[in-house]
Tab-separated table of C-alpha atoms and ligand atoms in Angstrom:
chain	number	residue	atom	x	y	z
A	126	MET	CA	126.992	98.716	84.369
A	127	LYS	CA	126.090	97.691	88.114
A	128	LEU	CA	122.833	99.157	89.464
A	129	CYS	CA	121.046	99.626	92.687
A	130	ILE	CA	117.747	100.756	92.776
A	131	ILE	CA	116.479	101.474	96.570
A	132	GLY	CA	112.751	100.821	96.869
A	133	THR	CA	110.391	98.003	94.892
A	134	GLY	CA	107.076	100.151	93.864
A	135	TYR	CA	106.279	101.269	90.895
A	136	VAL	CA	109.364	103.126	90.019
A	137	GLY	CA	112.066	100.997	91.171
A	138	LEU	CA	111.241	97.908	90.015
A	139	VAL	CA	110.487	99.288	86.385
A	140	THR	CA	113.260	101.116	85.803
A	141	GLY	CA	115.293	98.204	87.819
A	142	THR	CA	113.962	95.497	85.348
A	143	CYS	CA	114.498	97.950	82.234
A	144	PHE	CA	117.885	98.526	82.974
A	145	ALA	CA	118.650	94.939	83.259
A	146	ASP	CA	116.898	94.036	80.309
A	147	LEU	CA	119.163	96.437	78.588
A	148	GLY	CA	122.474	94.141	79.822
A	149	ASN	CA	123.154	96.094	83.590
A	150	GLU	CA	123.702	94.065	86.710
A	151	VAL	CA	121.417	95.155	88.783
A	152	VAL	CA	119.523	94.407	92.221
A	153	CYS	CA	117.086	96.182	93.121
A	154	VAL	CA	116.985	96.249	97.301
A	155	ASP	CA	113.550	96.877	99.735
A	156	ASN	CA	113.884	96.812	103.752
A	157	ASN	CA	110.479	94.928	102.412
A	158	LEU	CA	111.426	90.883	103.157
A	159	ASN	CA	108.150	89.214	102.349
A	160	LYS	CA	107.959	91.896	98.638
A	161	ILE	CA	111.275	90.491	97.320
A	162	GLU	CA	110.540	87.227	97.988
A	163	ASN	CA	108.097	86.943	96.635
A	164	LEU	CA	110.056	88.907	93.268
A	165	LYS	CA	111.883	86.042	93.614
A	166	LYS	CA	109.272	83.833	92.777
A	167	GLY	CA	107.981	85.909	89.880
A	168	ILE	CA	104.958	87.601	92.054
A	169	ILE	CA	104.292	91.014	91.309
A	170	PRO	CA	103.381	94.015	93.522
A	171	ILE	CA	101.551	95.699	90.785
A	172	TYR	CA	99.909	95.766	87.832
A	173	GLU	CA	101.695	96.210	85.014
A	174	PRO	CA	101.085	95.576	81.424
A	175	GLY	CA	104.222	93.071	80.121
A	176	LEU	CA	106.117	93.845	83.443
A	177	GLU	CA	105.936	89.749	84.572
A	178	GLU	CA	107.241	88.448	82.046
A	179	LEU	CA	110.129	91.391	81.627
A	180	VAL	CA	111.184	90.799	85.881
A	181	LYS	CA	110.799	86.664	84.833
A	182	LYS	CA	113.727	86.691	82.031
A	183	ASN	CA	116.388	89.047	83.540
A	184	TYR	CA	116.313	87.166	87.416
A	185	LYS	CA	116.338	83.603	85.124
A	186	ASN	CA	119.257	85.203	83.502
A	187	GLY	CA	121.033	86.756	86.599
A	188	LYS	CA	120.605	90.207	84.966
A	189	LEU	CA	118.216	91.491	87.798
A	190	LYS	CA	118.753	90.375	91.584
A	191	PHE	CA	116.507	91.012	94.335
A	192	SER	CA	117.375	91.768	98.103
A	193	ILE	CA	117.062	92.918	101.220
A	194	ASN	CA	120.804	93.553	101.571
A	195	LEU	CA	121.279	97.587	101.135
A	196	LYS	CA	124.733	97.049	102.998
A	197	ASP	CA	126.300	94.704	100.356
A	198	SER	CA	124.322	95.614	97.185
A	199	VAL	CA	125.324	100.093	97.508
A	200	ILE	CA	128.719	98.244	98.372
A	201	LYS	CA	128.968	96.056	94.926
A	202	SER	CA	127.478	99.254	92.585
A	203	ASP	CA	128.118	102.155	90.667
A	204	ILE	CA	125.424	104.015	91.119
A	205	ILE	CA	122.511	103.718	93.293
A	206	PHE	CA	119.103	105.030	92.564
A	207	ILE	CA	117.353	106.290	95.569
A	208	CYS	CA	113.238	105.287	93.673
A	209	VAL	CA	111.461	105.236	97.086
A	210	GLY	CA	108.089	106.668	98.128
A	211	THR	CA	107.336	110.946	98.412
A	212	PRO	CA	103.849	110.839	99.472
A	213	THR	CA	102.016	114.086	100.146
A	214	LYS	CA	102.164	114.694	104.214
A	215	LYS	CA	99.676	114.327	105.937
A	216	ASN	CA	97.669	117.928	106.872
A	217	SER	CA	99.575	119.723	104.444
A	218	ASN	CA	100.518	120.151	100.714
A	219	ALA	CA	104.693	119.055	100.886
A	220	THR	CA	106.696	116.162	100.426
A	221	ASP	CA	106.945	113.983	102.737
A	222	LEU	CA	110.795	113.120	102.449
A	223	SER	CA	110.844	110.762	105.349
A	224	GLN	CA	111.870	108.021	103.440
A	225	ILE	CA	114.413	109.655	101.222
A	226	TYR	CA	116.248	111.302	104.001
A	227	SER	CA	116.276	107.756	105.538
A	228	VAL	CA	117.451	106.142	103.011
A	229	SER	CA	120.395	108.838	102.352
A	230	LYS	CA	121.848	107.992	105.680
A	231	LYS	CA	122.210	104.870	105.309
A	232	ILE	CA	123.946	104.213	102.077
A	233	ARG	CA	126.541	107.082	102.797
A	234	ASN	CA	127.452	104.636	106.130
A	235	TYR	CA	128.414	102.700	102.602
A	236	ILE	CA	130.194	104.833	100.269
A	237	THR	CA	133.739	104.075	100.202
A	238	SER	CA	136.395	105.431	98.540
A	239	LYS	CA	135.606	103.841	94.897
A	240	PHE	CA	132.474	106.610	93.422
A	241	LYS	CA	129.566	106.166	92.592
A	242	ILE	CA	126.517	107.987	91.726
A	243	ILE	CA	123.661	108.815	93.870
A	244	VAL	CA	120.509	109.745	91.414
A	245	THR	CA	116.881	110.663	92.763
A	246	LYS	CA	114.011	108.600	90.189
A	247	SER	CA	111.720	109.703	92.485
A	248	THR	CA	109.814	112.622	92.657
A	249	VAL	CA	111.252	115.243	94.965
A	250	PRO	CA	110.825	119.485	95.065
A	251	VAL	CA	113.618	121.439	94.688
A	252	THR	CA	116.919	121.743	96.414
A	253	THR	CA	116.235	117.643	97.435
A	254	GLY	CA	119.421	116.958	95.966
A	255	ASP	CA	120.748	119.726	97.697
A	256	GLU	CA	119.911	118.215	100.941
A	257	ILE	CA	121.583	114.706	100.178
A	258	GLU	CA	124.028	116.168	98.754
A	259	LYS	CA	124.510	118.115	102.226
A	260	ILE	CA	124.056	114.588	104.323
A	261	PHE	CA	126.605	113.100	102.529
A	262	LEU	CA	129.343	115.472	103.179
A	263	LYS	CA	128.761	115.925	107.164
A	264	LYS	CA	131.153	112.141	106.068
A	265	LYS	CA	131.769	111.886	102.839
A	266	SER	CA	134.753	113.904	100.589
A	267	LYS	CA	133.107	115.302	97.297
A	268	LYS	CA	135.565	112.404	95.561
A	269	PHE	CA	133.587	109.250	96.268
A	270	PHE	CA	130.057	110.775	95.827
A	271	SER	CA	128.027	113.250	93.104
A	272	VAL	CA	124.328	113.410	93.735
A	273	VAL	CA	122.037	113.617	90.528
A	274	SER	CA	118.903	114.475	89.234
A	275	ASN	CA	117.189	111.830	87.054
A	276	PRO	CA	113.442	112.376	87.301
A	277	GLU	CA	110.801	109.283	85.915
A	278	PHE	CA	108.376	110.618	83.266
A	279	LEU	CA	106.237	107.091	83.238
A	280	ARG	CA	102.967	106.775	82.798
A	281	GLU	CA	100.891	103.740	84.740
A	282	GLY	CA	100.012	101.056	82.273
A	283	GLU	CA	102.258	102.520	80.057
A	284	ALA	CA	105.885	102.764	81.945
A	285	ILE	CA	107.515	100.151	80.145
A	286	ARG	CA	107.224	101.765	76.930
A	287	ASP	CA	107.663	105.427	78.504
A	288	PHE	CA	111.065	103.473	79.695
A	289	VAL	CA	112.511	102.222	75.937
A	290	TYR	CA	110.587	105.172	74.143
A	291	PRO	CA	111.236	108.397	76.355
A	292	ASP	CA	110.230	111.671	74.819
A	293	ARG	CA	113.318	112.632	76.831
A	294	ILE	CA	116.074	111.643	79.543
A	295	VAL	CA	117.029	114.285	81.970
A	296	ILE	CA	119.922	114.758	84.132
A	297	GLY	CA	120.450	117.074	86.938
A	298	THR	CA	124.383	117.283	87.269
A	299	SER	CA	127.002	119.471	86.553
A	300	ASN	CA	129.280	116.945	87.289
A	301	ALA	CA	131.253	116.214	84.070
A	302	ARG	CA	132.077	113.146	85.199
A	303	SER	CA	128.046	111.547	86.117
A	304	ASN	CA	127.749	112.958	83.664
A	305	LYS	CA	129.158	111.307	81.402
A	306	ILE	CA	128.843	107.809	83.340
A	307	LEU	CA	124.536	108.396	82.326
A	308	LYS	CA	125.081	109.431	79.311
A	309	ASN	CA	126.824	106.392	78.825
A	310	LEU	CA	124.360	104.359	80.546
A	311	TYR	CA	121.613	105.585	78.917
A	312	SER	CA	123.073	105.459	75.444
A	313	PRO	CA	120.519	102.251	73.918
A	314	LEU	CA	118.261	104.692	74.427
A	315	ILE	CA	119.624	107.770	73.360
A	316	SER	CA	120.774	106.120	70.172
A	317	LYS	CA	116.968	105.109	69.394
A	318	GLY	CA	116.382	108.143	69.293
A	319	ALA	CA	116.024	109.568	73.276
A	320	LYS	CA	116.739	113.518	73.408
A	321	TYR	CA	119.026	113.300	76.145
A	322	ILE	CA	119.054	117.360	78.773
A	323	ASN	CA	122.043	117.524	81.200
A	324	THR	CA	121.241	120.337	83.424
A	325	THR	CA	121.273	121.743	86.359
A	326	ARG	CA	120.363	119.586	89.341
A	327	ARG	CA	117.782	121.979	91.110
A	328	ALA	CA	116.707	122.602	86.796
A	329	SER	CA	115.863	118.607	86.275
A	330	GLU	CA	114.181	118.591	90.078
A	331	LEU	CA	111.864	121.659	88.674
A	332	ILE	CA	111.177	120.017	85.015
A	333	LYS	CA	109.106	116.881	86.604
A	334	TYR	CA	107.585	119.748	89.005
A	335	ALA	CA	106.423	121.898	86.240
A	336	SER	CA	105.616	119.044	83.425
A	337	ASN	CA	103.348	117.040	86.093
A	338	ALA	CA	100.846	120.490	86.389
A	339	PHE	CA	101.459	121.877	82.581
A	340	LEU	CA	99.436	118.477	81.900
A	341	ALA	CA	97.373	118.439	85.048
A	342	THR	CA	96.926	121.856	83.838
A	343	LYS	CA	95.847	120.986	80.243
A	344	ILE	CA	93.429	118.285	81.575
A	345	THR	CA	92.149	120.414	83.771
A	346	PHE	CA	91.220	123.438	80.952
A	347	ILE	CA	89.115	120.659	78.641
A	348	ASN	CA	87.608	119.281	81.418
A	349	GLU	CA	85.669	123.200	81.592
A	350	ILE	CA	85.364	123.676	78.122
A	351	ALA	CA	83.654	120.614	78.525
A	352	ASN	CA	81.323	122.623	80.854
A	353	LEU	CA	80.722	125.398	78.887
A	354	CYS	CA	80.148	122.512	76.440
A	355	GLU	CA	77.551	120.915	77.738
A	356	LYS	CA	75.384	123.964	78.629
A	357	SER	CA	76.529	125.200	74.972
A	358	ASN	CA	75.360	122.279	73.087
A	359	ILE	CA	78.427	121.736	71.494
A	360	ASN	CA	80.365	118.896	71.359
A	361	VAL	CA	84.214	118.613	73.578
A	362	GLU	CA	85.579	116.660	71.192
A	363	ASP	CA	85.098	118.643	68.058
A	364	ILE	CA	86.616	121.118	70.426
A	365	SER	CA	89.640	118.993	71.398
A	366	ILE	CA	89.892	118.060	67.245
A	367	GLY	CA	90.510	121.975	66.595
A	368	MET	CA	92.596	123.132	69.151
A	369	GLY	CA	94.408	119.655	68.688
A	370	LEU	CA	95.676	120.453	65.595
A	371	ASP	CA	97.507	123.406	66.314
A	372	LYS	CA	100.643	121.989	66.995
A	373	ARG	CA	101.985	124.799	69.677
A	374	ILE	CA	98.990	123.196	71.450
A	375	GLY	CA	98.800	119.241	70.605
A	376	SER	CA	96.357	116.659	71.274
A	377	ARG	CA	97.352	114.585	73.155
A	378	PHE	CA	95.972	115.197	77.635
A	379	LEU	CA	92.771	117.019	75.782
A	380	ARG	CA	89.968	114.475	76.584
A	381	ALA	CA	87.759	115.617	79.293
A	382	GLY	CA	86.513	112.729	81.621
A	383	PRO	CA	86.207	112.605	85.632
A	384	ALA	CA	88.885	114.441	87.992
A	385	TYR	CA	92.081	113.718	86.952
A	386	GLY	CA	94.128	111.121	89.616
A	387	GLY	CA	97.087	108.914	89.982
A	388	SER	CA	99.777	108.797	92.318
A	389	CYS	CA	101.788	112.012	90.369
A	390	PHE	CA	98.854	114.741	89.004
A	391	PRO	CA	97.483	115.484	92.919
A	392	LYS	CA	100.446	115.457	94.667
A	393	ASP	CA	102.606	116.748	92.383
A	394	THR	CA	100.691	120.156	91.771
A	395	LYS	CA	100.209	120.547	95.313
A	396	ALA	CA	104.552	120.713	95.815
A	397	ILE	CA	104.517	122.277	93.219
A	398	VAL	CA	103.034	125.364	94.578
A	399	THR	CA	104.739	124.586	98.480
A	400	THR	CA	107.732	124.765	96.928
A	401	ALA	CA	106.973	128.320	95.359
A	402	ASN	CA	105.437	129.234	98.367
A	403	LYS	CA	109.252	128.503	100.108
A	404	PHE	CA	110.200	130.672	97.097
A	405	LYS	CA	107.931	133.134	98.289
A	406	THR	CA	106.294	132.629	94.877
A	407	ASN	CA	101.945	132.648	94.042
A	408	LEU	CA	101.890	129.754	91.532
A	409	SER	CA	98.342	130.914	90.917
A	410	LEU	CA	97.614	129.180	88.116
A	411	VAL	CA	98.333	125.819	88.884
A	412	LYS	CA	96.546	126.215	92.610
A	413	SER	CA	92.819	127.054	90.472
A	414	VAL	CA	93.446	123.728	88.701
A	415	ILE	CA	93.832	121.956	91.603
A	416	LYS	CA	90.407	123.694	92.950
A	417	SER	CA	88.938	122.869	90.226
A	418	ASN	CA	89.954	119.315	90.050
A	419	GLN	CA	88.698	118.740	93.397
A	420	LYS	CA	85.400	120.704	92.410
A	421	ARG	CA	85.404	118.328	89.572
A	422	SER	CA	84.061	114.543	91.349
A	423	LEU	CA	80.908	116.883	92.657
A	424	LEU	CA	80.509	118.438	89.405
A	425	LEU	CA	79.711	115.064	88.000
A	426	LEU	CA	78.091	113.557	90.706
A	427	ASN	CA	75.485	116.429	90.604
A	428	LYS	CA	74.929	115.607	86.749
A	429	VAL	CA	74.182	112.005	88.082
A	430	ASN	CA	71.611	113.639	90.381
A	431	ALA	CA	70.079	115.195	87.688
A	432	ILE	CA	69.761	112.396	85.306
A	433	LEU	CA	68.344	110.532	87.912
A	434	LYS	CA	66.082	113.425	88.371
A	435	GLY	CA	66.583	113.938	92.409
A	436	LYS	CA	65.698	111.061	93.259
A	437	VAL	CA	69.026	108.637	93.681
A	438	LYS	CA	67.441	106.343	96.841
A	439	ASN	CA	67.331	102.777	95.509
A	440	LYS	CA	68.416	103.025	92.325
A	441	ASN	CA	70.943	100.183	90.986
A	442	ILE	CA	74.212	102.499	89.625
A	443	CYS	CA	76.905	100.114	88.078
A	444	PHE	CA	80.379	101.935	87.882
A	445	LEU	CA	82.081	100.098	84.893
A	446	GLY	CA	85.460	100.965	86.129
A	447	VAL	CA	87.204	102.704	89.293
A	448	THR	CA	91.087	103.014	89.192
A	449	PHE	CA	92.003	105.953	88.064
A	450	LYS	CA	92.689	105.267	84.467
A	451	ALA	CA	92.495	102.033	81.847
A	452	ASN	CA	96.045	99.622	82.032
A	453	THR	CA	96.380	100.087	85.658
A	454	ASP	CA	95.029	98.809	89.076
A	455	ASP	CA	95.880	101.713	91.173
A	456	MET	CA	93.526	103.543	93.067
A	457	ARG	CA	95.209	106.557	94.157
A	458	ASP	CA	93.368	109.045	94.019
A	459	SER	CA	91.008	107.757	91.732
A	460	SER	CA	87.664	109.992	91.739
A	461	THR	CA	84.767	106.391	92.145
A	462	LEU	CA	87.053	106.963	95.589
A	463	VAL	CA	83.794	110.374	96.036
A	464	MET	CA	81.800	109.538	93.988
A	465	ILE	CA	80.592	105.569	95.368
A	466	PRO	CA	80.904	106.683	98.418
A	467	THR	CA	78.929	110.068	98.218
A	468	LEU	CA	76.079	107.613	96.564
A	469	SER	CA	76.138	105.070	99.154
A	470	LYS	CA	74.974	107.837	101.308
A	471	LYS	CA	72.597	109.074	98.679
A	472	GLY	CA	71.278	105.309	99.377
A	473	ALA	CA	72.462	104.111	96.049
A	474	ILE	CA	73.059	100.743	95.998
A	475	ILE	CA	75.878	100.417	93.824
A	476	ASN	CA	77.549	97.519	91.768
A	477	TYR	CA	81.053	97.728	90.322
A	478	TYR	CA	83.094	95.891	87.910
A	479	ASP	CA	87.024	96.684	87.026
A	480	PRO	CA	89.174	93.837	85.467
A	481	THR	CA	91.236	93.997	88.102
A	482	GLY	CA	89.550	92.581	90.343
A	483	GLU	CA	86.936	93.952	93.700
A	484	LYS	CA	89.224	97.121	95.663
A	485	ASN	CA	89.687	97.019	99.801
A	486	HIS	CA	88.084	100.519	99.376
A	487	PHE	CA	84.306	100.129	99.140
A	488	LYS	CA	84.264	97.090	101.102
A	489	LYS	CA	82.707	98.596	103.780
A	490	ILE	CA	80.408	101.129	101.987
A	491	LYS	CA	76.921	100.638	102.542
A	492	ASN	CA	75.239	98.617	99.167
A	493	VAL	CA	78.522	98.285	97.192
A	494	THR	CA	79.074	95.297	95.566
A	495	PHE	CA	82.287	94.030	93.129
A	496	SER	CA	80.740	91.641	90.857
A	497	LYS	CA	82.977	88.988	88.767
A	498	ASN	CA	82.186	90.709	85.350
A	499	VAL	CA	80.869	92.913	83.217
A	500	LYS	CA	77.335	90.987	82.447
A	501	SER	CA	76.439	90.593	85.992
A	502	ALA	CA	77.554	94.212	86.788
A	503	LEU	CA	74.933	95.300	84.643
A	504	HIS	CA	71.838	93.192	85.239
A	505	ASN	CA	69.824	94.767	87.115
A	506	SER	CA	71.023	98.701	86.660
A	507	ASP	CA	69.151	102.034	86.484
A	508	LEU	CA	72.069	103.807	85.327
A	509	VAL	CA	75.628	103.080	84.055
A	510	ILE	CA	78.252	105.037	84.867
A	511	ILE	CA	81.099	104.051	82.479
A	512	HIS	CA	84.355	105.707	84.621
A	513	THR	CA	87.724	104.346	83.364
A	514	GLU	CA	87.966	103.828	79.295
A	515	TRP	CA	88.710	99.780	80.361
A	516	ASN	CA	88.939	97.570	76.685
A	517	ASP	CA	87.158	96.231	77.795
A	518	PHE	CA	83.813	98.223	78.514
A	519	LYS	CA	84.311	99.456	74.432
A	520	SER	CA	81.709	97.452	72.621
A	521	ILE	CA	79.240	96.258	75.532
A	522	ASN	CA	75.734	95.354	73.656
A	523	PHE	CA	73.756	96.894	76.589
A	524	LYS	CA	70.036	96.328	75.556
A	525	SER	CA	71.119	92.444	75.807
A	526	LEU	CA	72.538	92.733	79.197
A	527	ILE	CA	70.283	94.688	81.658
A	528	LYS	CA	67.089	93.355	82.257
A	529	LYS	CA	65.470	96.781	82.670
A	530	LYS	CA	63.755	98.719	79.479
A	531	ASN	CA	64.389	102.442	80.165
A	532	PHE	CA	68.599	102.610	81.862
A	533	ILE	CA	70.410	105.367	81.107
A	534	ILE	CA	74.218	105.311	80.304
A	535	TYR	CA	76.602	108.028	82.057
A	536	ASP	CA	79.986	107.549	79.428
A	537	MET	CA	82.000	110.099	81.446
A	538	ARG	CA	85.237	108.752	79.310
A	539	ASN	CA	83.108	109.687	76.425
A	540	ILE	CA	83.975	105.794	74.258
A	541	TYR	CA	80.242	105.840	72.874
A	542	SER	CA	78.685	107.343	69.753
A	543	PRO	CA	75.581	109.492	70.740
A	544	SER	CA	74.443	109.184	67.050
A	545	LYS	CA	74.336	105.364	67.918
A	546	MET	CA	73.234	105.317	71.368
A	547	LYS	CA	70.117	107.953	70.181
A	548	LYS	CA	69.873	105.344	66.735
A	549	ALA	CA	69.620	102.419	69.741
A	550	LYS	CA	66.819	104.682	71.313
A	551	ILE	CA	69.245	104.573	74.859
A	552	LYS	CA	68.714	106.995	77.177
A	553	TYR	CA	72.766	108.198	77.040
A	554	PHE	CA	74.940	111.046	78.635
A	555	GLY	CA	78.826	111.617	77.765
A	556	VAL	CA	81.293	114.648	79.854
A	557	GLY	CA	80.702	118.091	77.264
A	558	ARG	CA	78.635	117.018	74.391
B	74	UDX	C1	101.806	110.869	84.826
B	74	UDX	C2	102.645	111.096	84.346
B	74	UDX	O1	102.259	111.074	82.452
B	74	UDX	C3	103.982	110.938	84.088
B	74	UDX	O2	105.138	111.620	82.659
B	74	UDX	C4	104.165	110.210	85.746
B	74	UDX	O3	105.789	110.500	85.725
B	74	UDX	C5	103.354	110.102	86.706
B	74	UDX	O4	102.569	110.596	86.029
B	74	UDX	P1	99.862	108.519	85.557
B	74	UDX	O5	99.738	109.186	86.545
B	74	UDX	O6	100.395	107.536	84.862
B	74	UDX	O7	101.334	109.435	84.570
B	74	UDX	O8	98.484	108.993	83.826
B	74	UDX	P2	98.446	109.599	83.140
B	74	UDX	O9	98.545	108.475	82.043
B	74	UDX	O10	99.477	110.460	83.145
B	74	UDX	O11	96.701	110.152	83.673
B	74	UDX	C6	96.953	110.920	84.838
B	74	UDX	C7	95.388	111.398	84.564
B	74	UDX	O12	95.186	111.952	84.032
B	74	UDX	C8	94.138	110.356	85.210
B	74	UDX	O13	93.074	110.258	85.783
B	74	UDX	C9	93.677	110.809	83.555
B	74	UDX	O14	92.391	109.267	83.542
B	74	UDX	C10	93.294	112.137	83.079
B	74	UDX	N1	93.843	111.912	81.828
B	74	UDX	C11	94.696	111.873	80.525
B	74	UDX	C12	92.454	112.947	81.138
B	74	UDX	O15	90.902	112.835	81.948
B	74	UDX	N2	92.616	113.331	79.811
B	74	UDX	C13	93.430	113.455	79.310
B	74	UDX	O16	93.488	112.968	78.070
B	74	UDX	C14	94.358	113.065	79.963
């Protein structure tokens, strides 16, 4: 099938590349010329395991093309996927849909008498599909297009696997023709076991938000239980195992740690509350999840303060990992964006190492230095904070790398075993243990 993907960000690039790999003719369009030129050279703007190889392979065999020409790309395609950004508006919890609507107006101009399906892949609030349809109907007849919702459920760092082996494919449309075409497009994944759901457009839009709000709730729940465990001398890992074995609960997303971050959970929880407000419904549970998560970084900072007995000034603190999770270079809503500046303000001297390199976010912050490897980051530490669960941090011989005798480890991802640390006579703190 001939596909046009608009927006070569995280979602668009992964979606376009994977569809090309399934044998479709894909053109990925972006209005950023530099990005398109780089993609043609095989330079990928994001870090996602396996993506670079897949882009290069499909670009080389001609299945994947890159272009800044929206007009030609839309005219030549049967299905158009809108994959542009839907960030949170500044100073409000509502979603900024300006990119979605501006792209929709442009696509509308290129709709001819050949039937086209317009798909929203970007996460968009309930009724956005209705609004896009209204934009098209102003100038085009209903028989030439159909607006469908097909949310992405890609985790950063696992995006290609999530595309190829999805738990489910959700198609929101009441148009039988579009449903048939999209089911056919996804048939290689359905034949490998992916569940295909056809529902209404609004339901599809809400499935995405409700899923992310539920996952954010699950994480926040175990984080709060971890707080209780710390006070009552219980290991939260035991609770996660004990709860997770109940099939109704499930073991995933029950790992206690720092505040959840990333490009989706913080944004989507706020957006679903705004949608509920619009429909005069109170999502009080999600509201308290947002609040609890916002407080979490301060709570962990209080613990840092307690571990250092209130003497943060001039202490050498090493952060291992600063991204919101492993296998991504994404810093969006990472809790280090709160923790590192706060500790710097309190006079700490901070060294950090992340496998994805130095971050601009910390360049102007006083006494914060990027170290090129784990060894140099650790060398002079009084306190080591393991923030991100990169594999590189899972078997470090701390004693041989840290010159100070009484260093302390605060393992925010519970990577290490407290009993082994005790045996090695290392002062160690985890989360909820
Ligand atoms: C998420 C959704 O999983 C995906 O379906 C959606 O489309 C986009 O948002 P992503 O943000 O890439 O994906 O990361 P995810 O692996 O879901 O983790 C989100 C956050 O939750 C991270 O900060 C992670 O550290 C945290 N987390 C996750 C926990 O703290 N504990 C857990 O048990 C799981």
